[in-house]
Amino acid sequence: GMRMMNRVNRRRMLLTGITGTSISLVLIAIVSATLSHSALLPFFVIILTMSFLGFFQGCISPTTWLLLSEIFPQNLRGLGMGVSTFFLWFSNFLVGFFFPILMSSIGLSLTFVVFVFCNILSFLFAYKFAPETRGKSLEQIQLEFKYGDDSGVNPESK
């Protein structure tokens, strides 16, 4: 993932990762519902989990950390990274906490449907709000956040 970041647009890489993890989760839900009594179920779940991890660790994770380091202004970067890291770890805690509860109450297939829904929400959020930062200076990125483009001109004064 890190090697691709300078060759592929970061926003596209993030959206591709979310799409790939979503497809992996959908397939886990389908396979676990259709092959629930098959000896092949564990094999397919492991393969699809590896696919999920490949998209997550290869696309989402490196892009997230890079975007976080680029979107905060210098004077707020430490605080922004700290708050972001807290929420990333808190989200990990929530997944780990609720996964066994969901598994025991609604089963494997529907548990993964819940996570697919979360992925759809994350895709919509990233599609609407994640900026493209590749090839841009930190100053250009800040101007885009402030004015909607990197011209430095307030749209209200145009």
mmCIF file of N, CA and C in Angstrom, residues 26-145:
data_model
loop_
_atom_site.group_PDB
_atom_site.id
_atom_site.type_symbol
_atom_site.label_atom_id
_atom_site.label_comp_id
_atom_site.label_asym_id
_atom_site.label_seq_id
_atom_site.Cartn_x
_atom_site.Cartn_y
_atom_site.Cartn_z
ATOM 1 N N VAL A 26 -19.623 -8.880 2.165
ATOM 2 C CA VAL A 26 -20.854 -9.378 1.537
ATOM 3 C C VAL A 26 -20.698 -10.855 1.197
ATOM 4 N N LEU A 27 -19.544 -11.206 0.635
ATOM 5 C CA LEU A 27 -19.315 -12.606 0.267
ATOM 6 C C LEU A 27 -19.255 -13.513 1.492
ATOM 7 N N ILE A 28 -18.678 -13.022 2.594
ATOM 8 C CA ILE A 28 -18.689 -13.813 3.831
ATOM 9 C C ILE A 28 -20.132 -14.041 4.281
ATOM 10 N N ALA A 29 -20.950 -12.993 4.218
ATOM 11 C CA ALA A 29 -22.355 -13.132 4.621
ATOM 12 C C ALA A 29 -23.086 -14.136 3.731
ATOM 13 N N ILE A 30 -22.860 -14.056 2.425
ATOM 14 C CA ILE A 30 -23.535 -14.969 1.487
ATOM 15 C C ILE A 30 -23.060 -16.403 1.683
ATOM 16 N N VAL A 31 -21.743 -16.582 1.753
ATOM 17 C CA VAL A 31 -21.177 -17.930 1.903
ATOM 18 C C VAL A 31 -21.615 -18.550 3.223
ATOM 19 N N SER A 32 -21.620 -17.754 4.293
ATOM 20 C CA SER A 32 -22.007 -18.318 5.589
ATOM 21 C C SER A 32 -23.489 -18.670 5.633
ATOM 22 N N ALA A 33 -24.305 -17.986 4.841
ATOM 23 C CA ALA A 33 -25.734 -18.320 4.792
ATOM 24 C C ALA A 33 -25.999 -19.531 3.906
ATOM 25 N N THR A 34 -25.267 -19.629 2.798
ATOM 26 C CA THR A 34 -25.550 -20.714 1.842
ATOM 27 C C THR A 34 -24.785 -22.001 2.137
ATOM 28 N N LEU A 35 -23.633 -21.886 2.777
ATOM 29 C CA LEU A 35 -22.821 -23.076 3.072
ATOM 30 C C LEU A 35 -22.739 -23.347 4.574
ATOM 31 N N SER A 36 -23.795 -22.993 5.302
ATOM 32 C CA SER A 36 -23.733 -23.071 6.763
ATOM 33 C C SER A 36 -23.424 -24.467 7.295
ATOM 34 N N HIS A 37 -23.769 -25.503 6.554
ATOM 35 C CA HIS A 37 -23.514 -26.872 7.021
ATOM 36 C C HIS A 37 -22.427 -27.569 6.206
ATOM 37 N N SER A 38 -21.705 -26.812 5.426
ATOM 38 C CA SER A 38 -20.678 -27.396 4.565
ATOM 39 C C SER A 38 -19.319 -27.386 5.258
ATOM 40 N N ALA A 39 -18.531 -28.390 4.965
ATOM 41 C CA ALA A 39 -17.159 -28.442 5.483
ATOM 42 C C ALA A 39 -16.282 -27.385 4.817
ATOM 43 N N LEU A 40 -16.746 -26.821 3.703
ATOM 44 C CA LEU A 40 -15.981 -25.796 2.986
ATOM 45 C C LEU A 40 -16.135 -24.396 3.583
ATOM 46 N N LEU A 41 -17.130 -24.208 4.451
ATOM 47 C CA LEU A 41 -17.385 -22.881 5.015
ATOM 48 C C LEU A 41 -16.145 -22.255 5.656
ATOM 49 N N PRO A 42 -15.437 -22.949 6.558
ATOM 50 C CA PRO A 42 -14.252 -22.325 7.164
ATOM 51 C C PRO A 42 -13.203 -21.922 6.124
ATOM 52 N N PHE A 43 -13.015 -22.731 5.104
ATOM 53 C CA PHE A 43 -12.049 -22.425 4.048
ATOM 54 C C PHE A 43 -12.416 -21.112 3.350
ATOM 55 N N PHE A 44 -13.681 -20.985 2.945
ATOM 56 C CA PHE A 44 -14.114 -19.771 2.254
ATOM 57 C C PHE A 44 -14.047 -18.544 3.165
ATOM 58 N N VAL A 45 -14.431 -18.704 4.419
ATOM 59 C CA VAL A 45 -14.388 -17.578 5.354
ATOM 60 C C VAL A 45 -12.950 -17.116 5.563
ATOM 61 N N ILE A 46 -12.012 -18.047 5.673
ATOM 62 C CA ILE A 46 -10.599 -17.670 5.835
ATOM 63 C C ILE A 46 -10.091 -16.941 4.595
ATOM 64 N N ILE A 47 -10.392 -17.453 3.404
ATOM 65 C CA ILE A 47 -9.954 -16.806 2.160
ATOM 66 C C ILE A 47 -10.542 -15.399 2.053
ATOM 67 N N LEU A 48 -11.832 -15.261 2.353
ATOM 68 C CA LEU A 48 -12.481 -13.953 2.259
ATOM 69 C C LEU A 48 -12.000 -13.003 3.354
ATOM 70 N N THR A 49 -11.668 -13.530 4.518
ATOM 71 C CA THR A 49 -11.086 -12.700 5.571
ATOM 72 C C THR A 49 -9.713 -12.194 5.143
ATOM 73 N N MET A 50 -8.940 -13.051 4.482
ATOM 74 C CA MET A 50 -7.636 -12.614 3.962
ATOM 75 C C MET A 50 -7.823 -11.536 2.894
ATOM 76 N N SER A 51 -8.845 -11.667 2.063
ATOM 77 C CA SER A 51 -9.159 -10.639 1.070
ATOM 78 C C SER A 51 -9.510 -9.324 1.768
ATOM 79 N N PHE A 52 -10.349 -9.400 2.792
ATOM 80 C CA PHE A 52 -10.704 -8.216 3.575
ATOM 81 C C PHE A 52 -9.449 -7.545 4.128
ATOM 82 N N LEU A 53 -8.589 -8.352 4.749
ATOM 83 C CA LEU A 53 -7.370 -7.802 5.343
ATOM 84 C C LEU A 53 -6.442 -7.211 4.292
ATOM 85 N N GLY A 54 -6.374 -7.832 3.119
ATOM 86 C CA GLY A 54 -5.553 -7.286 2.039
ATOM 87 C C GLY A 54 -6.020 -5.904 1.623
ATOM 88 N N PHE A 55 -7.329 -5.741 1.436
ATOM 89 C CA PHE A 55 -7.859 -4.424 1.069
ATOM 90 C C PHE A 55 -7.717 -3.429 2.215
ATOM 91 N N PHE A 56 -7.946 -3.907 3.442
ATOM 92 C CA PHE A 56 -7.862 -3.000 4.582
ATOM 93 C C PHE A 56 -6.423 -2.539 4.809
ATOM 94 N N GLN A 57 -5.511 -3.509 4.925
ATOM 95 C CA GLN A 57 -4.120 -3.164 5.214
ATOM 96 C C GLN A 57 -3.389 -2.584 4.004
ATOM 97 N N GLY A 58 -3.829 -2.930 2.803
ATOM 98 C CA GLY A 58 -3.161 -2.437 1.605
ATOM 99 C C GLY A 58 -3.668 -1.104 1.107
ATOM 100 N N CYS A 59 -4.915 -0.777 1.421
ATOM 101 C CA CYS A 59 -5.503 0.461 0.891
ATOM 102 C C CYS A 59 -5.998 1.403 1.992
ATOM 103 N N ILE A 60 -6.875 0.909 2.840
ATOM 104 C CA ILE A 60 -7.526 1.793 3.814
ATOM 105 C C ILE A 60 -6.553 2.281 4.879
ATOM 106 N N SER A 61 -5.842 1.363 5.503
ATOM 107 C CA SER A 61 -4.979 1.731 6.625
ATOM 108 C C SER A 61 -3.884 2.730 6.246
ATOM 109 N N PRO A 62 -3.064 2.460 5.226
ATOM 110 C CA PRO A 62 -2.021 3.445 4.918
ATOM 111 C C PRO A 62 -2.588 4.780 4.440
ATOM 112 N N THR A 63 -3.692 4.735 3.700
ATOM 113 C CA THR A 63 -4.284 5.979 3.206
ATOM 114 C C THR A 63 -4.845 6.803 4.355
ATOM 115 N N THR A 64 -5.480 6.142 5.301
ATOM 116 C CA THR A 64 -6.043 6.851 6.451
ATOM 117 C C THR A 64 -4.962 7.601 7.205
ATOM 118 N N TRP A 65 -3.867 6.913 7.518
ATOM 119 C CA TRP A 65 -2.809 7.564 8.289
ATOM 120 C C TRP A 65 -2.147 8.690 7.503
ATOM 121 N N LEU A 66 -1.971 8.504 6.211
ATOM 122 C CA LEU A 66 -1.368 9.563 5.403
ATOM 123 C C LEU A 66 -2.303 10.764 5.301
ATOM 124 N N LEU A 67 -3.580 10.522 5.031
ATOM 125 C CA LEU A 67 -4.535 11.632 4.951
ATOM 126 C C LEU A 67 -4.598 12.401 6.264
ATOM 127 N N LEU A 68 -4.601 11.682 7.378
ATOM 128 C CA LEU A 68 -4.645 12.362 8.670
ATOM 129 C C LEU A 68 -3.441 13.275 8.858
ATOM 130 N N SER A 69 -2.282 12.848 8.396
ATOM 131 C CA SER A 69 -1.085 13.684 8.557
ATOM 132 C C SER A 69 -1.100 14.883 7.616
ATOM 133 N N GLU A 70 -1.927 14.841 6.576
ATOM 134 C CA GLU A 70 -1.942 15.922 5.588
ATOM 135 C C GLU A 70 -3.095 16.909 5.759
ATOM 136 N N ILE A 71 -4.178 16.521 6.401
ATOM 137 C CA ILE A 71 -5.352 17.396 6.401
ATOM 138 C C ILE A 71 -5.403 18.376 7.566
ATOM 139 N N PHE A 72 -4.629 18.137 8.609
ATOM 140 C CA PHE A 72 -4.655 19.060 9.737
ATOM 141 C C PHE A 72 -3.615 20.147 9.544
ATOM 142 N N PRO A 73 -3.967 21.416 9.850
ATOM 143 C CA PRO A 73 -2.957 22.473 9.778
ATOM 144 C C PRO A 73 -1.862 22.217 10.816
ATOM 145 N N GLN A 74 -0.700 22.751 10.561
ATOM 146 C CA GLN A 74 0.474 22.498 11.403
ATOM 147 C C GLN A 74 0.189 22.754 12.879
ATOM 148 N N ASN A 75 -0.510 23.848 13.188
ATOM 149 C CA ASN A 75 -0.734 24.194 14.596
ATOM 150 C C ASN A 75 -1.738 23.269 15.290
ATOM 151 N N LEU A 76 -2.498 22.482 14.522
ATOM 152 C CA LEU A 76 -3.467 21.555 15.115
ATOM 153 C C LEU A 76 -3.149 20.094 14.829
ATOM 154 N N ARG A 77 -2.041 19.843 14.149
ATOM 155 C CA ARG A 77 -1.749 18.479 13.704
ATOM 156 C C ARG A 77 -1.625 17.500 14.872
ATOM 157 N N GLY A 78 -0.920 17.865 15.914
ATOM 158 C CA GLY A 78 -0.757 16.965 17.059
ATOM 159 C C GLY A 78 -2.087 16.631 17.710
ATOM 160 N N LEU A 79 -2.897 17.652 17.953
ATOM 161 C CA LEU A 79 -4.212 17.442 18.552
ATOM 162 C C LEU A 79 -5.107 16.635 17.614
ATOM 163 N N GLY A 80 -5.114 16.994 16.345
ATOM 164 C CA GLY A 80 -5.941 16.284 15.365
ATOM 165 C C GLY A 80 -5.565 14.821 15.251
ATOM 166 N N MET A 81 -4.266 14.548 15.200
ATOM 167 C CA MET A 81 -3.814 13.155 15.120
ATOM 168 C C MET A 81 -4.159 12.403 16.403
ATOM 169 N N GLY A 82 -4.029 13.067 17.542
ATOM 170 C CA GLY A 82 -4.360 12.424 18.816
ATOM 171 C C GLY A 82 -5.833 12.064 18.912
ATOM 172 N N VAL A 83 -6.700 13.008 18.562
ATOM 173 C CA VAL A 83 -8.145 12.758 18.604
ATOM 174 C C VAL A 83 -8.515 11.678 17.588
ATOM 175 N N SER A 84 -7.944 11.763 16.394
ATOM 176 C CA SER A 84 -8.225 10.759 15.358
ATOM 177 C C SER A 84 -7.781 9.372 15.800
ATOM 178 N N THR A 85 -6.597 9.275 16.382
ATOM 179 C CA THR A 85 -6.087 7.988 16.857
ATOM 180 C C THR A 85 -6.993 7.421 17.946
ATOM 181 N N PHE A 86 -7.453 8.292 18.850
ATOM 182 C CA PHE A 86 -8.385 7.838 19.884
ATOM 183 C C PHE A 86 -9.623 7.214 19.249
ATOM 184 N N PHE A 87 -10.217 7.907 18.275
ATOM 185 C CA PHE A 87 -11.445 7.389 17.667
ATOM 186 C C PHE A 87 -11.197 6.147 16.820
ATOM 187 N N LEU A 88 -10.033 6.040 16.198
ATOM 188 C CA LEU A 88 -9.705 4.813 15.469
ATOM 189 C C LEU A 88 -9.624 3.626 16.427
ATOM 190 N N TRP A 89 -8.945 3.812 17.558
ATOM 191 C CA TRP A 89 -8.833 2.724 18.530
ATOM 192 C C TRP A 89 -10.164 2.450 19.219
ATOM 193 N N PHE A 90 -10.947 3.496 19.466
ATOM 194 C CA PHE A 90 -12.271 3.300 20.061
ATOM 195 C C PHE A 90 -13.166 2.509 19.110
ATOM 196 N N SER A 91 -13.084 2.796 17.827
ATOM 197 C CA SER A 91 -13.836 2.031 16.824
ATOM 198 C C SER A 91 -13.404 0.571 16.828
ATOM 199 N N ASN A 92 -12.094 0.331 16.921
ATOM 200 C CA ASN A 92 -11.599 -1.048 17.013
ATOM 201 C C ASN A 92 -12.161 -1.745 18.252
ATOM 202 N N PHE A 93 -12.202 -1.022 19.363
ATOM 203 C CA PHE A 93 -12.776 -1.575 20.588
ATOM 204 C C PHE A 93 -14.243 -1.948 20.381
ATOM 205 N N LEU A 94 -15.012 -1.051 19.745
ATOM 206 C CA LEU A 94 -16.435 -1.320 19.515
ATOM 207 C C LEU A 94 -16.639 -2.559 18.650
ATOM 208 N N VAL A 95 -15.833 -2.712 17.610
ATOM 209 C CA VAL A 95 -15.936 -3.903 16.760
ATOM 210 C C VAL A 95 -15.642 -5.154 17.586
ATOM 211 N N GLY A 96 -14.554 -5.122 18.339
ATOM 212 C CA GLY A 96 -14.191 -6.276 19.164
ATOM 213 C C GLY A 96 -15.212 -6.577 20.248
ATOM 214 N N PHE A 97 -15.829 -5.541 20.789
ATOM 215 C CA PHE A 97 -16.825 -5.723 21.843
ATOM 216 C C PHE A 97 -18.131 -6.279 21.287
ATOM 217 N N PHE A 98 -18.606 -5.699 20.195
ATOM 218 C CA PHE A 98 -19.921 -6.083 19.670
ATOM 219 C C PHE A 98 -19.907 -7.322 18.783
ATOM 220 N N PHE A 99 -18.755 -7.690 18.219
ATOM 221 C CA PHE A 99 -18.722 -8.847 17.329
ATOM 222 C C PHE A 99 -19.244 -10.117 18.000
ATOM 223 N N PRO A 100 -18.740 -10.509 19.174
ATOM 224 C CA PRO A 100 -19.266 -11.743 19.786
ATOM 225 C C PRO A 100 -20.732 -11.617 20.209
ATOM 226 N N ILE A 101 -21.152 -10.428 20.600
ATOM 227 C CA ILE A 101 -22.556 -10.221 20.978
ATOM 228 C C ILE A 101 -23.453 -10.407 19.757
ATOM 229 N N LEU A 102 -23.060 -9.790 18.642
ATOM 230 C CA LEU A 102 -23.830 -9.943 17.403
ATOM 231 C C LEU A 102 -23.829 -11.397 16.932
ATOM 232 N N MET A 103 -22.668 -12.036 16.989
ATOM 233 C CA MET A 103 -22.566 -13.437 16.550
ATOM 234 C C MET A 103 -23.533 -14.326 17.321
ATOM 235 N N SER A 104 -23.585 -14.147 18.641
ATOM 236 C CA SER A 104 -24.452 -15.020 19.444
ATOM 237 C C SER A 104 -25.928 -14.662 19.302
ATOM 238 N N SER A 105 -26.227 -13.416 18.953
ATOM 239 C CA SER A 105 -27.643 -13.037 18.880
ATOM 240 C C SER A 105 -28.234 -13.115 17.474
ATOM 241 N N ILE A 106 -27.459 -12.790 16.429
ATOM 242 C CA ILE A 106 -28.040 -12.805 15.074
ATOM 243 C C ILE A 106 -27.309 -13.736 14.109
ATOM 244 N N GLY A 107 -26.205 -14.329 14.533
ATOM 245 C CA GLY A 107 -25.489 -15.289 13.692
ATOM 246 C C GLY A 107 -24.426 -14.656 12.811
ATOM 247 N N LEU A 108 -23.636 -15.523 12.202
ATOM 248 C CA LEU A 108 -22.491 -15.091 11.392
ATOM 249 C C LEU A 108 -22.907 -14.229 10.205
ATOM 250 N N SER A 109 -23.857 -14.690 9.444
ATOM 251 C CA SER A 109 -24.242 -14.006 8.212
ATOM 252 C C SER A 109 -24.757 -12.593 8.475
ATOM 253 N N LEU A 110 -25.694 -12.454 9.398
ATOM 254 C CA LEU A 110 -26.251 -11.126 9.680
ATOM 255 C C LEU A 110 -25.256 -10.213 10.387
ATOM 256 N N THR A 111 -24.339 -10.794 11.153
ATOM 257 C CA THR A 111 -23.289 -9.983 11.768
ATOM 258 C C THR A 111 -22.479 -9.280 10.688
ATOM 259 N N PHE A 112 -22.145 -10.007 9.643
ATOM 260 C CA PHE A 112 -21.374 -9.391 8.566
ATOM 261 C C PHE A 112 -22.212 -8.415 7.747
ATOM 262 N N VAL A 113 -23.513 -8.618 7.695
ATOM 263 C CA VAL A 113 -24.393 -7.637 7.043
ATOM 264 C C VAL A 113 -24.344 -6.310 7.802
ATOM 265 N N VAL A 114 -24.306 -6.369 9.129
ATOM 266 C CA VAL A 114 -24.178 -5.150 9.938
ATOM 267 C C VAL A 114 -22.887 -4.421 9.571
ATOM 268 N N PHE A 115 -21.786 -5.167 9.432
ATOM 269 C CA PHE A 115 -20.518 -4.536 9.084
ATOM 270 C C PHE A 115 -20.510 -4.021 7.646
ATOM 271 N N VAL A 116 -21.230 -4.682 6.759
ATOM 272 C CA VAL A 116 -21.377 -4.171 5.386
ATOM 273 C C VAL A 116 -22.080 -2.819 5.426
ATOM 274 N N PHE A 117 -23.127 -2.715 6.230
ATOM 275 C CA PHE A 117 -23.842 -1.447 6.369
ATOM 276 C C PHE A 117 -22.894 -0.350 6.869
ATOM 277 N N CYS A 118 -22.067 -0.671 7.855
ATOM 278 C CA CYS A 118 -21.081 0.300 8.352
ATOM 279 C C CYS A 118 -20.112 0.700 7.245
ATOM 280 N N ASN A 119 -19.704 -0.261 6.427
ATOM 281 C CA ASN A 119 -18.806 0.032 5.306
ATOM 282 C C ASN A 119 -19.471 0.935 4.277
ATOM 283 N N ILE A 120 -20.748 0.711 4.021
ATOM 284 C CA ILE A 120 -21.467 1.573 3.075
ATOM 285 C C ILE A 120 -21.486 3.007 3.593
ATOM 286 N N LEU A 121 -21.737 3.172 4.887
ATOM 287 C CA LEU A 121 -21.702 4.512 5.479
ATOM 288 C C LEU A 121 -20.313 5.131 5.365
ATOM 289 N N SER A 122 -19.272 4.331 5.594
ATOM 290 C CA SER A 122 -17.913 4.873 5.490
ATOM 291 C C SER A 122 -17.577 5.239 4.046
ATOM 292 N N PHE A 123 -18.065 4.457 3.076
ATOM 293 C CA PHE A 123 -17.845 4.796 1.667
ATOM 294 C C PHE A 123 -18.508 6.131 1.339
ATOM 295 N N LEU A 124 -19.760 6.305 1.768
ATOM 296 C CA LEU A 124 -20.469 7.557 1.491
ATOM 297 C C LEU A 124 -19.764 8.744 2.138
ATOM 298 N N PHE A 125 -19.289 8.560 3.371
ATOM 299 C CA PHE A 125 -18.557 9.630 4.055
ATOM 300 C C PHE A 125 -17.273 9.967 3.302
ATOM 301 N N ALA A 126 -16.497 8.947 2.948
ATOM 302 C CA ALA A 126 -15.231 9.180 2.239
ATOM 303 C C ALA A 126 -15.475 9.794 0.868
ATOM 304 N N TYR A 127 -16.504 9.347 0.174
ATOM 305 C CA TYR A 127 -16.817 9.877 -1.156
ATOM 306 C C TYR A 127 -17.153 11.365 -1.079
ATOM 307 N N LYS A 128 -17.891 11.750 -0.053
ATOM 308 C CA LYS A 128 -18.316 13.145 0.082
ATOM 309 C C LYS A 128 -17.237 14.038 0.691
ATOM 310 N N PHE A 129 -16.473 13.530 1.654
ATOM 311 C CA PHE A 129 -15.609 14.411 2.432
ATOM 312 C C PHE A 129 -14.105 14.190 2.274
ATOM 313 N N ALA A 130 -13.657 13.027 1.829
ATOM 314 C CA ALA A 130 -12.206 12.789 1.755
ATOM 315 C C ALA A 130 -11.615 13.574 0.583
ATOM 316 N N PRO A 131 -10.643 14.429 0.861
ATOM 317 C CA PRO A 131 -10.039 15.206 -0.221
ATOM 318 C C PRO A 131 -8.960 14.396 -0.940
ATOM 319 N N GLU A 132 -8.652 14.803 -2.153
ATOM 320 C CA GLU A 132 -7.492 14.234 -2.849
ATOM 321 C C GLU A 132 -6.291 15.086 -2.463
ATOM 322 N N THR A 133 -5.280 14.477 -1.879
ATOM 323 C CA THR A 133 -4.119 15.229 -1.410
ATOM 324 C C THR A 133 -2.850 14.917 -2.191
ATOM 325 N N ARG A 134 -2.890 13.922 -3.047
ATOM 326 C CA ARG A 134 -1.689 13.523 -3.795
ATOM 327 C C ARG A 134 -1.226 14.667 -4.697
ATOM 328 N N GLY A 135 0.060 14.973 -4.608
ATOM 329 C CA GLY A 135 0.653 16.001 -5.452
ATOM 330 C C GLY A 135 0.338 17.421 -5.013
ATOM 331 N N LYS A 136 -0.226 17.585 -3.825
ATOM 332 C CA LYS A 136 -0.576 18.921 -3.341
ATOM 333 C C LYS A 136 0.249 19.249 -2.107
ATOM 334 N N SER A 137 0.597 20.510 -1.991
ATOM 335 C CA SER A 137 1.313 20.947 -0.795
ATOM 336 C C SER A 137 0.316 21.064 0.354
ATOM 337 N N LEU A 138 0.846 21.091 1.564
ATOM 338 C CA LEU A 138 -0.022 21.252 2.730
ATOM 339 C C LEU A 138 -0.784 22.572 2.654
ATOM 340 N N GLU A 139 -0.141 23.600 2.074
ATOM 341 C CA GLU A 139 -0.794 24.897 1.929
ATOM 342 C C GLU A 139 -1.983 24.809 0.972
ATOM 343 N N GLN A 140 -1.817 24.098 -0.150
ATOM 344 C CA GLN A 140 -2.921 23.925 -1.103
ATOM 345 C C GLN A 140 -4.086 23.184 -0.453
ATOM 346 N N ILE A 141 -3.770 22.165 0.308
ATOM 347 C CA ILE A 141 -4.815 21.383 0.976
ATOM 348 C C ILE A 141 -5.590 22.266 1.946
ATOM 349 N N GLN A 142 -4.879 23.098 2.705
ATOM 350 C CA GLN A 142 -5.547 23.987 3.658
ATOM 351 C C GLN A 142 -6.431 25.003 2.948
ATOM 352 N N LEU A 143 -5.968 25.543 1.806
ATOM 353 C CA LEU A 143 -6.792 26.477 1.033
ATOM 354 C C LEU A 143 -8.061 25.800 0.528
ATOM 355 N N GLU A 144 -7.943 24.548 0.105
ATOM 356 C CA GLU A 144 -9.127 23.819 -0.358
ATOM 357 C C GLU A 144 -10.135 23.625 0.769
ATOM 358 N N PHE A 145 -9.646 23.327 1.967
ATOM 359 C CA PHE A 145 -10.562 23.181 3.097
ATOM 360 C C PHE A 145 -11.215 24.518 3.443
#
